[in-house]
Structures are given as C-alpha cells and as structure tokens.
C-alpha cells in the first residue's frame, strides 16, 4: 500500500498523475480531459456518495478513487515516457528538513496542485502556544525552530518503546537556528536528562479556556512536555529560560514518524564501526554501511546499548549522524525527481507533524521549506549543549549546563554567528579593498575615534565605548551620540593620514576592508582630528568582532550535515 492507500491493480497511482511543467518548473496534476476531478485526496463539495464508499466523520468525506480506462488513450502531454527536455528549475523542488522525532522530522511541500496542498494541510495537527512563540513566520529574518521527538506510542509495533500510556514527553530535542542570510544553520541538541527550571506556562485547553501550569525547579528537561498537562509551548519557554534563545516555532512527532518517513524515502544509509546485536532494541547490523528503514530505523535511533557508554549523550551523537544522512538522502536526485517518492513523503511527513498554529498553513510550511533549502549542508552544524555530570548525584543519571562553555554557545546562536567556516562570494573583497588592512598600525592608545549609533540597539555606542576604553586600550575614544541616519553595516571613516589608526581599530573590532571608508576626519571638542566609527544594524555587542571571528568554544560534540560518519 502506498501513501494514498492504493491496493487494487486497476486504481490509479496518484504519483502517475503528477508531471513536470517545463514552463513553471513545478509538478502539476494532469488528468484526462474527460476526467476533470482530482484523483488526489482533497476537499469535496457536499453531495450524494457513490454506493459502497462508506462514510467518515462529519466534515470529512472519503475522496473518490479514479479507475484506469479499459481502452488505451492518447498520452497526456508531459506524462511519463513523453516528458520533454527542460532545464532544471529551482522552483520544481521544495524540501524541508529538520531534526526531531528520534532526531528528525521531514516535510516535503510543493509537488503542485492547490487541492492536494490543502489536503496535506489537513494532515497537520496544530497547537496554540500563545506568546511562547512568534505570531508569524518571517522570510527575511533569522529563525529558531524547536524540534521535539516524543516518547508517545502511536501505530502498531511500538510496544517496546517509551512509557506505556505516556502523554508524550520531550524525549529528543533539537533547537534549529537558521541564519538570517541563510548561509548556515546550527542544530543544537538538548539532552532530555538536562536539569533545568521549568517556568510557569499558559496552555490552551480543549474547551478554549486558558490554564496556567505552575513551574518546577531542578527537574529533567523532558518533564517540560506532557507532565501536568504541559504542551509544546511549555517546552519552548523552558528552552528560552535555559539558553536565553527564544524558539519562534516548534515541530513535533512521535515514534511512528521515523518508521513511516524512512520507508517513504526507501531507507537511510548508516554506518557502524562494529557489528551490532542489541537484544533490547532488536537492532542487528553488520560492521560498515547499511540501509535502514521502518522498524530497523527506529531501533537505530532509539538504542542506548549499542554505542559508546550506553547513555543518552552517545545516543544523541548517533541521532545527529542519522539526521545528516537523511538530509543527504533527501537532497539526492533519486528522491527529488521522483513524483512517487515525493507524494509518499509528503503524506507521511504531514501526518507525522504537530506544529504551532502560526505555521500550520500549507503556504507557511512551504515558505519555511524554501528558506531551509537555501542552506548548504556543509554549513549545517550539529552540536549538543555543553554539559557536566550533575554534582548533586552520587549515581550519575542527569547533567547540568557547563557554565564555562554553554553561555558562549548560546550567545553565538543568539548573535547569528556560524559555527562553520562560511565563504560567500558577496563577502570576498577586491584586492584594493583588502589592501586597506595592510600596513603599519598605531598603538591602541594613539587611536582617536568618536563612536556613533547608526542603527544598533539603544545604548550600543556607550557599551562599545566602555569596551574600547577599559579593555582594548583605546583611551582617546568618545561617545558622539546617534548618527544622522541608520545604516545596515558598521563603518569607520578616516582621513588618509589616519590610516595607521584605522588599521589598528579595524584589527581590534574585526572590521573588514569594506567597512573602512577613506574620507575626512572631524574635529573633536579639543580641536583634534578624529575618526568616526558608526555602529550599524550588524553590530553584535560590545567586544564581539564584526567579522564573526569570535573565539570558538571547545564543543563536546560537533559535526556537519555533509559528513559521513560511523557510529561507535
């Protein structure tokens, strides 16, 4: 049975009806002129049902099934076997990957056809999280999506996983940050056994009323969902409380999702250093590479006894490797150019998802897919919240945030700083511009500069001035207030005879050659020539270098989506 419930030889395969329009680059539904109705499930107008079709719940009717004609027809233009040659189009493929249910949730949107997309929208469940998230999705901003994989059992064959009767706890959690310029992304795993403070959270009840669930201190992160009726909004608030990073949206799925989604893409490639025979998860794999799907894929991401020290942190590493492999599979031509796989994947993914109501519309999900598609896999970093064993425990079972490393990781994400070496053509400077950084540099104490705020947060000029004077040694600096107009990029204007001072300040602040503007100096209150530093909207905070070259913390775990790794 495929994703459309096809079970008889004379039923039409819905994927056979989707063909590529060479003019638009989109897959579109093509039917015989004598059969104008869509064979893909979707909303129908009220009317008498065909006999033998049965009924469903009120407001949702069973879609009609198309039958193949007994007599051969002339092929519809563009149907398989008659597909004209065309150039590849960036619009023909829309792929949304994220991390989640057992380290992943996959959504594909964009196989074409409004009716079918509305059908997919009907598959997705939504939760109103109120002020815990953003009210809408913004395509021109950085965004954070909290991916939650719960231990809730649904579907057949999941009796061996999770707590029986569980409402679904925050078992696997990844905070996905996507940079504003879409050049990079960071997938930050949050251990379920991390000790946190869960704040009070407002939840929406089934009857439409709101209920505030009291917070709790010093408990495991996974208690932020399911316990005492907490919803995903409570988990989002807990992330914000713990990291200082506010999730904009969430996506959630349970155990069954990993089985249906891996089956939809015909399996995911994995690698293990040593042969695995785990009687608890029933995972059996030879050493080296294998392809897993369905039950075997779920066992791979759920096992705690086949790898490392048999703990949750080692399982997180395996899940991150699995997600990287899944992303490579999703980006492969075999998946993206197959209408059959796209339909199966779209059905499986949307049925698996629960999201916040702000992104529950199919158009919004498609927008997210398009934005995520822009991020190169080599610039997607997987890492984990830096942790230490809980010192309050004799038998180590939980962890706490490593305060020597964690805050810096959180700050890098908040400030939209990549964990990878990102190269962008638009940031490559021409030789003449780069030359501005070459040459002699003055001592910091000889640098004379006034600091203006040209679009940075209120108080930034004074904060940067304090940094320059007390930490960088630029004692001849002063606050010049607000600039005449806001600017996007921070700039340093200087006269030709101040080039040695400009180079010194550029080194301190991490200014690029493009940010250095040869021009004129101004005269300060003492009648001395002074350079002008204008802080733009790209200003990331006092002491944070503008080129992103902050000192990177020594991460406990780190990999990128393009790496092929073997679990051990």
XYZ file of C-alpha atoms in Angstrom:
568
model
C 0.000 0.000 0.000
C 1.433 3.391 -0.877
C 0.725 6.710 0.802
C -2.640 7.036 -0.956
C -3.978 3.664 0.140
C -3.662 2.066 -3.320
C -4.416 -1.627 -3.088
C -6.010 -2.754 -6.374
C -4.368 -3.092 -9.735
C -6.997 -1.006 -11.523
C -6.634 2.018 -9.199
C -4.625 4.972 -10.423
C -1.301 5.627 -8.705
C -1.560 9.301 -7.624
C 2.115 9.801 -8.403
C 1.457 8.904 -12.036
C -0.780 11.963 -12.274
C 1.957 14.453 -11.295
C 4.123 15.688 -14.143
C 6.681 18.446 -14.524
C 5.538 21.604 -16.276
C 8.591 22.797 -18.239
C 7.353 26.386 -18.231
C 6.981 26.756 -14.460
C 9.319 24.080 -13.140
C 6.536 22.814 -10.816
C 4.932 19.388 -10.625
C 1.264 19.649 -11.641
C -1.719 17.339 -11.595
C -2.611 16.195 -15.149
C -5.795 14.221 -15.838
C -7.636 13.126 -18.919
C -9.944 15.830 -20.330
C -12.891 13.541 -19.642
C -11.860 13.145 -16.021
C -11.572 16.643 -14.592
C -11.763 15.685 -10.908
C -8.542 15.295 -8.929
C -7.548 11.766 -8.052
C -5.602 13.118 -5.117
C -7.378 13.344 -1.747
C -8.767 16.755 -1.023
C -11.888 18.696 -0.024
C -15.115 17.879 -1.878
C -18.412 19.638 -2.192
C -21.346 18.071 -0.439
C -23.355 15.618 -2.469
C -24.550 12.030 -2.709
C -21.875 9.377 -2.273
C -21.232 6.525 -4.634
C -22.597 3.300 -3.260
C -20.208 1.152 -1.303
C -17.903 4.053 -0.436
C -18.920 4.264 3.218
C -18.856 7.358 5.425
C -16.405 9.154 7.601
C -16.560 11.628 10.441
C -18.696 14.732 9.809
C -16.965 17.374 7.730
C -14.535 14.962 6.102
C -15.532 12.843 3.145
C -13.773 9.962 1.513
C -12.247 11.111 -1.793
C -13.352 9.328 -4.961
C -10.949 6.819 -6.500
C -10.095 7.075 -10.184
C -10.053 3.955 -12.339
C -7.913 3.269 -15.365
C -9.710 3.152 -18.666
C -10.040 -0.182 -20.362
C -9.338 1.353 -23.781
C -5.948 2.952 -24.434
C -5.871 6.738 -24.512
C -3.600 9.170 -26.241
C -0.980 10.142 -23.673
C -1.494 13.436 -21.923
C 1.264 15.902 -22.865
C 4.077 15.745 -20.348
C 3.171 12.308 -18.964
C 5.989 9.882 -18.198
C 7.561 8.460 -21.313
C 6.807 11.649 -23.231
C 8.496 14.144 -20.967
C 10.171 16.922 -22.970
C 13.655 18.035 -22.108
C 13.907 21.094 -19.935
C 16.349 22.991 -17.813
C 16.399 22.410 -14.091
C 14.394 24.950 -12.113
C 14.891 25.959 -8.523
C 11.102 26.049 -8.212
C 10.491 22.402 -9.036
C 11.813 21.058 -5.771
C 10.823 22.130 -2.314
C 12.439 20.252 0.550
C 12.111 20.918 4.253
C 14.400 19.042 6.578
C 14.607 19.470 10.303
C 15.679 17.447 13.296
C 13.043 15.859 15.527
C 11.200 12.647 16.384
C 14.132 10.439 17.225
C 16.227 13.236 15.771
C 14.243 14.150 12.711
C 11.055 15.356 11.113
C 10.891 15.669 7.347
C 8.384 17.715 5.410
C 8.098 17.991 1.653
C 5.772 20.556 0.140
C 5.478 21.775 -3.392
C 4.550 18.789 -5.539
C 1.954 21.090 -7.053
C -1.802 21.482 -7.028
C -3.779 23.653 -4.622
C -6.305 20.942 -3.742
C -3.590 18.472 -2.863
C -1.664 21.004 -0.796
C -4.837 21.791 1.159
C -5.209 18.055 1.723
C -1.680 17.969 3.162
C -2.549 20.910 5.379
C -5.435 18.854 6.757
C -2.947 16.186 7.811
C -1.021 18.548 10.095
C -2.078 18.967 13.740
C -1.606 22.349 15.426
C -1.199 23.681 18.967
C -1.805 27.246 20.085
C 1.301 28.174 22.126
C 0.348 31.827 22.608
C 3.225 34.137 23.482
C 5.709 31.265 23.777
C 6.477 31.630 20.056
C 6.237 34.120 17.218
C 2.862 35.071 15.788
C 4.019 34.576 12.178
C 6.910 33.312 10.071
C 9.196 35.976 8.600
C 11.153 35.032 5.497
C 13.692 37.847 5.831
C 14.794 37.140 9.405
C 16.829 34.534 11.262
C 14.541 31.976 12.902
C 14.601 29.233 15.538
C 12.504 26.073 15.324
C 12.340 23.692 18.277
C 12.098 20.109 17.065
C 10.599 17.685 19.587
C 10.555 13.911 19.346
C 8.218 12.474 21.957
C 8.120 9.042 23.586
C 4.423 8.693 22.848
C 3.344 5.408 21.261
C 1.201 5.510 18.150
C 0.831 2.962 15.375
C 1.425 -0.753 15.510
C 4.714 -2.290 16.557
C 5.781 0.404 19.016
C 5.033 -1.521 22.217
C 8.728 -1.820 23.045
C 9.379 1.920 23.057
C 8.568 4.655 25.545
C 6.319 4.618 28.582
C 3.009 2.838 28.184
C 0.196 5.370 28.194
C 2.627 8.295 28.028
C 1.123 11.626 27.013
C 4.381 12.262 25.197
C 7.438 13.746 26.883
C 10.291 15.783 25.380
C 12.448 12.750 24.632
C 14.597 14.111 21.773
C 15.044 17.846 21.309
C 16.882 19.929 18.729
C 16.864 23.720 18.556
C 17.397 24.560 14.885
C 18.748 28.055 14.235
C 18.781 29.278 10.626
C 20.930 32.333 9.907
C 19.368 35.492 8.545
C 21.364 35.295 5.311
C 20.656 31.513 5.024
C 24.387 30.836 4.666
C 24.443 28.483 7.658
C 22.400 26.768 10.339
C 23.021 25.214 13.753
C 21.174 22.196 15.147
C 21.660 22.260 18.928
C 20.647 19.045 20.712
C 19.241 19.458 24.231
C 19.637 16.337 26.414
C 16.390 15.054 27.880
C 18.198 14.456 31.221
C 19.445 18.059 31.465
C 18.473 19.600 34.821
C 16.515 22.817 34.214
C 13.981 25.169 35.728
C 10.593 24.924 34.012
C 8.760 28.283 34.181
C 5.031 28.816 34.669
C 3.321 28.316 31.329
C -0.077 29.188 29.953
C -1.769 26.393 27.992
C -4.885 26.338 25.848
C -7.481 23.778 26.949
C -9.787 21.798 24.641
C -12.776 23.907 25.683
C -10.980 27.100 24.641
C -10.096 28.257 28.142
C -6.547 29.007 29.273
C -4.799 27.360 32.202
C -1.502 28.337 33.804
C 0.555 25.315 34.840
C 2.967 26.119 37.693
C 6.677 25.826 37.026
C 9.146 23.487 38.697
C 12.816 23.915 39.603
C 15.643 21.413 39.267
C 13.932 18.773 37.122
C 14.771 16.957 33.873
C 14.149 18.791 30.630
C 11.833 16.059 29.324
C 9.310 16.993 32.038
C 8.635 20.251 30.166
C 6.179 18.315 27.957
C 3.364 16.001 28.986
C 3.730 16.297 32.775
C 0.779 18.025 34.484
C -0.693 18.808 31.063
C 2.260 20.820 29.767
C 2.209 21.379 25.994
C 4.937 22.231 23.483
C 4.638 25.893 24.463
C 5.945 24.942 27.922
C 8.932 23.238 26.287
C 9.585 26.353 24.201
C 9.512 28.516 27.337
C 11.898 26.102 29.071
C 14.364 26.420 26.185
C 14.210 30.211 26.446
C 14.700 30.027 30.225
C 17.695 27.675 29.908
C 19.536 29.130 26.906
C 18.272 32.685 26.516
C 17.249 31.757 22.953
C 13.535 32.097 22.228
C 12.173 29.494 19.783
C 9.932 31.054 17.155
C 8.095 27.844 16.286
C 8.012 24.134 17.064
C 7.570 20.880 15.145
C 6.784 17.650 16.971
C 6.385 13.975 16.088
C 6.370 10.624 17.898
C 7.951 7.188 17.443
C 5.843 6.166 14.473
C 7.136 9.064 12.351
C 10.644 7.668 11.987
C 9.237 4.425 10.593
C 6.870 5.940 8.050
C 9.274 8.632 6.857
C 12.273 6.373 6.315
C 10.068 3.953 4.422
C 8.843 6.809 2.224
C 12.410 7.564 1.065
C 13.341 3.855 0.659
C 15.660 3.862 3.652
C 18.528 5.898 5.102
C 22.209 4.938 4.867
C 24.008 4.451 8.188
C 27.438 3.216 9.234
C 28.670 1.425 12.376
C 32.278 0.673 13.276
C 31.423 -2.655 14.883
C 28.656 -5.190 14.286
C 25.545 -4.526 16.398
C 23.335 -7.144 18.059
C 21.181 -5.405 20.662
C 18.517 -7.719 22.164
C 16.701 -4.805 23.816
C 16.050 -2.778 20.646
C 16.351 -5.845 18.366
C 18.834 -3.912 16.223
C 21.123 -6.155 14.200
C 23.641 -4.610 11.787
C 26.917 -5.787 10.293
C 30.037 -3.644 10.631
C 30.256 -0.981 7.954
C 27.480 0.602 5.910
C 23.822 -0.472 5.869
C 20.474 0.959 4.796
C 17.767 1.071 7.464
C 14.071 1.886 7.249
C 10.888 1.334 9.183
C 11.272 -0.670 12.386
C 15.022 -1.044 11.907
C 15.495 2.716 11.523
C 13.539 3.349 14.723
C 15.694 0.803 16.563
C 18.847 2.511 15.251
C 17.969 5.945 16.651
C 16.411 4.593 19.858
C 19.048 2.118 21.044
C 21.077 3.131 24.108
C 23.080 -0.059 24.430
C 24.835 -0.451 21.089
C 27.108 2.591 21.150
C 29.553 4.401 23.433
C 28.778 4.313 27.152
C 25.158 3.307 26.532
C 23.951 6.713 27.654
C 21.682 9.387 26.225
C 24.579 11.651 25.173
C 26.044 8.907 22.976
C 22.615 8.254 21.513
C 22.361 11.952 20.620
C 25.567 11.656 18.568
C 24.102 8.706 16.661
C 20.878 10.608 16.036
C 22.817 13.575 14.666
C 24.709 11.282 12.277
C 21.415 9.724 11.220
C 19.889 13.129 10.548
C 22.875 14.165 8.428
C 22.473 11.001 6.351
C 18.735 11.607 5.999
C 19.374 15.134 4.735
C 21.809 13.836 2.121
C 19.238 11.273 1.020
C 16.546 13.939 0.769
C 18.811 16.120 -1.363
C 19.644 13.290 -3.747
C 18.271 13.251 -7.278
C 16.585 9.886 -6.678
C 14.235 11.490 -4.164
C 13.742 14.980 -5.585
C 12.986 13.862 -9.142
C 10.574 11.055 -8.227
C 6.908 12.113 -8.054
C 6.070 8.775 -6.383
C 8.555 9.350 -3.554
C 7.531 12.986 -3.155
C 3.866 12.062 -2.750
C 4.654 9.297 -0.255
C 6.985 11.554 1.679
C 4.548 14.469 1.732
C 1.787 12.212 3.083
C 3.986 10.574 5.718
C 5.601 13.821 6.855
C 2.451 15.879 7.256
C 0.616 13.074 9.080
C 3.547 12.851 11.492
C 3.679 16.565 12.327
C 2.226 18.692 15.081
C 3.230 22.372 14.797
C 2.323 25.686 16.379
C -0.742 27.331 14.869
C 1.336 30.199 13.428
C 2.902 27.853 10.845
C 0.029 25.396 10.440
C -0.947 26.684 6.986
C 0.459 24.850 3.996
C 1.657 28.098 2.446
C 3.710 28.894 5.553
C 5.185 25.402 5.679
C 6.154 25.779 2.046
C 7.818 29.139 2.802
C 9.848 27.515 5.578
C 10.823 24.723 3.197
C 12.092 27.192 0.627
C 14.156 29.088 3.200
C 15.707 25.914 4.642
C 16.521 24.692 1.155
C 18.907 27.648 0.738
C 21.273 26.436 3.481
C 24.239 24.356 2.177
C 24.592 21.049 4.044
C 28.316 21.716 4.590
C 27.378 24.759 6.676
C 24.838 22.984 8.907
C 26.479 22.259 12.259
C 25.198 19.595 14.665
C 26.269 20.067 18.263
C 24.976 19.485 21.787
C 24.518 21.761 24.780
C 27.832 21.548 26.683
C 27.131 19.661 29.908
C 28.717 18.255 33.077
C 27.605 15.390 35.300
C 25.206 16.566 37.977
C 27.409 17.104 41.062
C 24.413 16.589 43.349
C 24.174 12.907 42.379
C 26.275 10.009 43.627
C 24.957 7.746 40.874
C 25.274 9.867 37.732
C 21.974 9.965 35.855
C 21.450 13.607 34.920
C 23.558 16.505 33.628
C 23.771 20.273 34.076
C 24.838 23.062 31.709
C 28.603 23.560 31.604
C 28.780 27.230 32.575
C 32.316 27.545 31.163
C 31.152 26.671 27.639
C 27.357 26.792 27.435
C 26.794 30.575 27.608
C 29.235 31.176 24.738
C 27.461 28.597 22.559
C 24.109 30.220 23.342
C 25.479 33.712 22.615
C 26.858 32.626 19.219
C 23.426 31.346 18.224
C 21.652 34.451 19.553
C 24.075 36.672 17.649
C 23.627 34.690 14.428
C 27.293 33.621 14.303
C 28.112 30.496 12.293
C 29.944 27.540 13.803
C 31.357 26.743 10.371
C 33.787 28.495 8.078
C 31.311 30.190 5.735
C 32.516 31.560 2.422
C 30.247 33.840 0.448
C 31.064 35.469 -2.834
C 29.459 38.737 -1.788
C 31.852 38.965 1.164
C 35.010 38.444 -0.853
C 36.752 41.737 -1.083
C 38.593 43.040 -4.056
C 42.332 43.470 -3.732
C 42.054 47.246 -3.488
C 39.615 46.998 -0.576
C 41.612 44.298 1.210
C 44.720 46.460 0.901
C 43.216 48.928 3.359
C 44.029 46.459 6.120
C 47.680 46.136 5.112
C 50.340 48.406 6.531
C 51.585 49.807 9.796
C 49.241 50.051 12.783
C 49.220 52.599 15.558
C 49.263 51.633 19.214
C 45.714 51.486 20.696
C 46.499 54.464 22.936
C 47.201 56.609 19.862
C 43.856 55.849 18.190
C 41.463 58.775 18.333
C 37.841 57.896 17.438
C 34.322 59.014 18.188
C 31.567 56.333 18.351
C 28.076 56.897 16.929
C 24.987 54.695 16.982
C 23.642 54.259 13.452
C 21.072 51.507 13.913
C 22.407 49.265 16.682
C 20.285 48.663 19.818
C 19.892 51.611 22.174
C 22.949 52.068 24.381
C 25.327 50.273 21.996
C 27.591 53.301 21.441
C 28.187 53.705 25.177
C 28.738 49.966 25.640
C 31.276 49.844 22.806
C 32.971 52.955 24.146
C 33.341 51.323 27.560
C 34.882 48.252 25.917
C 37.336 50.343 23.896
C 38.470 52.375 26.899
C 38.629 49.682 29.597
C 39.578 46.551 27.673
C 41.017 47.498 24.273
C 43.248 50.357 25.429
C 41.671 52.935 23.092
C 41.656 55.690 25.697
C 41.190 58.543 23.189
C 37.638 57.495 22.272
C 34.393 59.343 22.901
C 30.637 58.939 22.539
C 29.167 61.091 19.747
C 25.537 60.012 20.202
C 23.291 58.992 17.340
C 24.247 59.139 13.683
C 22.154 61.315 11.318
C 20.668 58.178 9.745
C 20.586 54.445 10.373
C 22.955 52.234 8.385
C 22.968 48.484 7.794
C 26.721 47.965 8.147
C 29.203 49.347 10.653
C 31.701 51.746 9.060
C 34.882 53.555 10.041
C 35.569 56.842 8.247
C 39.081 58.275 8.403
C 41.412 60.724 6.677
C 44.400 59.437 4.646
C 46.855 60.428 7.381
C 44.845 58.361 9.896
C 45.225 55.050 8.000
C 47.564 53.573 10.635
C 44.980 54.352 13.348
C 42.183 52.916 11.197
C 44.063 49.660 10.673
C 44.661 49.334 14.410
C 41.000 49.888 15.231
C 39.905 47.523 12.441
C 42.023 44.772 13.984
C 40.506 45.380 17.415
C 36.913 45.411 16.158
C 37.193 42.803 13.400
C 36.316 45.320 10.687
C 36.681 44.239 7.069
C 38.369 46.370 4.438
C 34.919 47.107 3.044
C 33.917 48.669 6.371
C 36.831 51.119 6.208
C 35.857 54.307 4.390
C 38.690 56.657 3.405
C 37.334 60.172 3.592
C 37.698 63.058 6.019
C 38.280 63.363 9.714
C 36.242 65.530 12.025
C 37.427 67.841 14.767
C 36.573 66.961 18.352
C 35.960 69.351 21.249
C 39.698 69.777 21.772
C 40.196 70.692 18.119
C 41.940 67.428 17.270
C 41.239 65.319 14.145
C 39.168 62.251 14.971
C 37.931 59.208 13.063
C 34.217 58.282 13.130
C 33.004 54.774 13.961
C 29.298 54.335 13.116
C 27.698 51.209 14.584
C 25.234 49.697 12.121
C 22.475 47.134 12.415
C 25.095 44.379 12.074
C 26.590 45.329 15.459
C 26.555 42.174 17.616
C 27.552 43.531 21.008
C 30.417 45.236 22.801
C 33.657 43.344 22.202
C 32.163 40.974 19.616
C 34.185 41.210 16.419
C 32.093 42.256 13.458
C 33.647 39.719 11.104
C 32.312 36.907 13.287
C 35.808 35.850 14.322
C 34.924 35.282 17.965
C 36.873 32.617 19.761
C 35.013 29.372 19.183
C 34.331 27.255 22.278
C 35.724 23.753 22.534
C 32.495 21.874 21.799
C 31.850 18.476 23.322
C 30.301 17.260 20.064
C 30.317 18.756 16.594
C 29.702 17.569 13.035
C 28.233 18.928 9.818
C 25.470 17.582 7.625
C 27.766 16.720 4.709
C 29.989 14.387 6.765
C 29.597 10.615 6.521
C 30.366 9.236 9.978
C 30.223 5.773 11.545
C 28.585 5.249 14.934
C 30.756 3.589 17.564
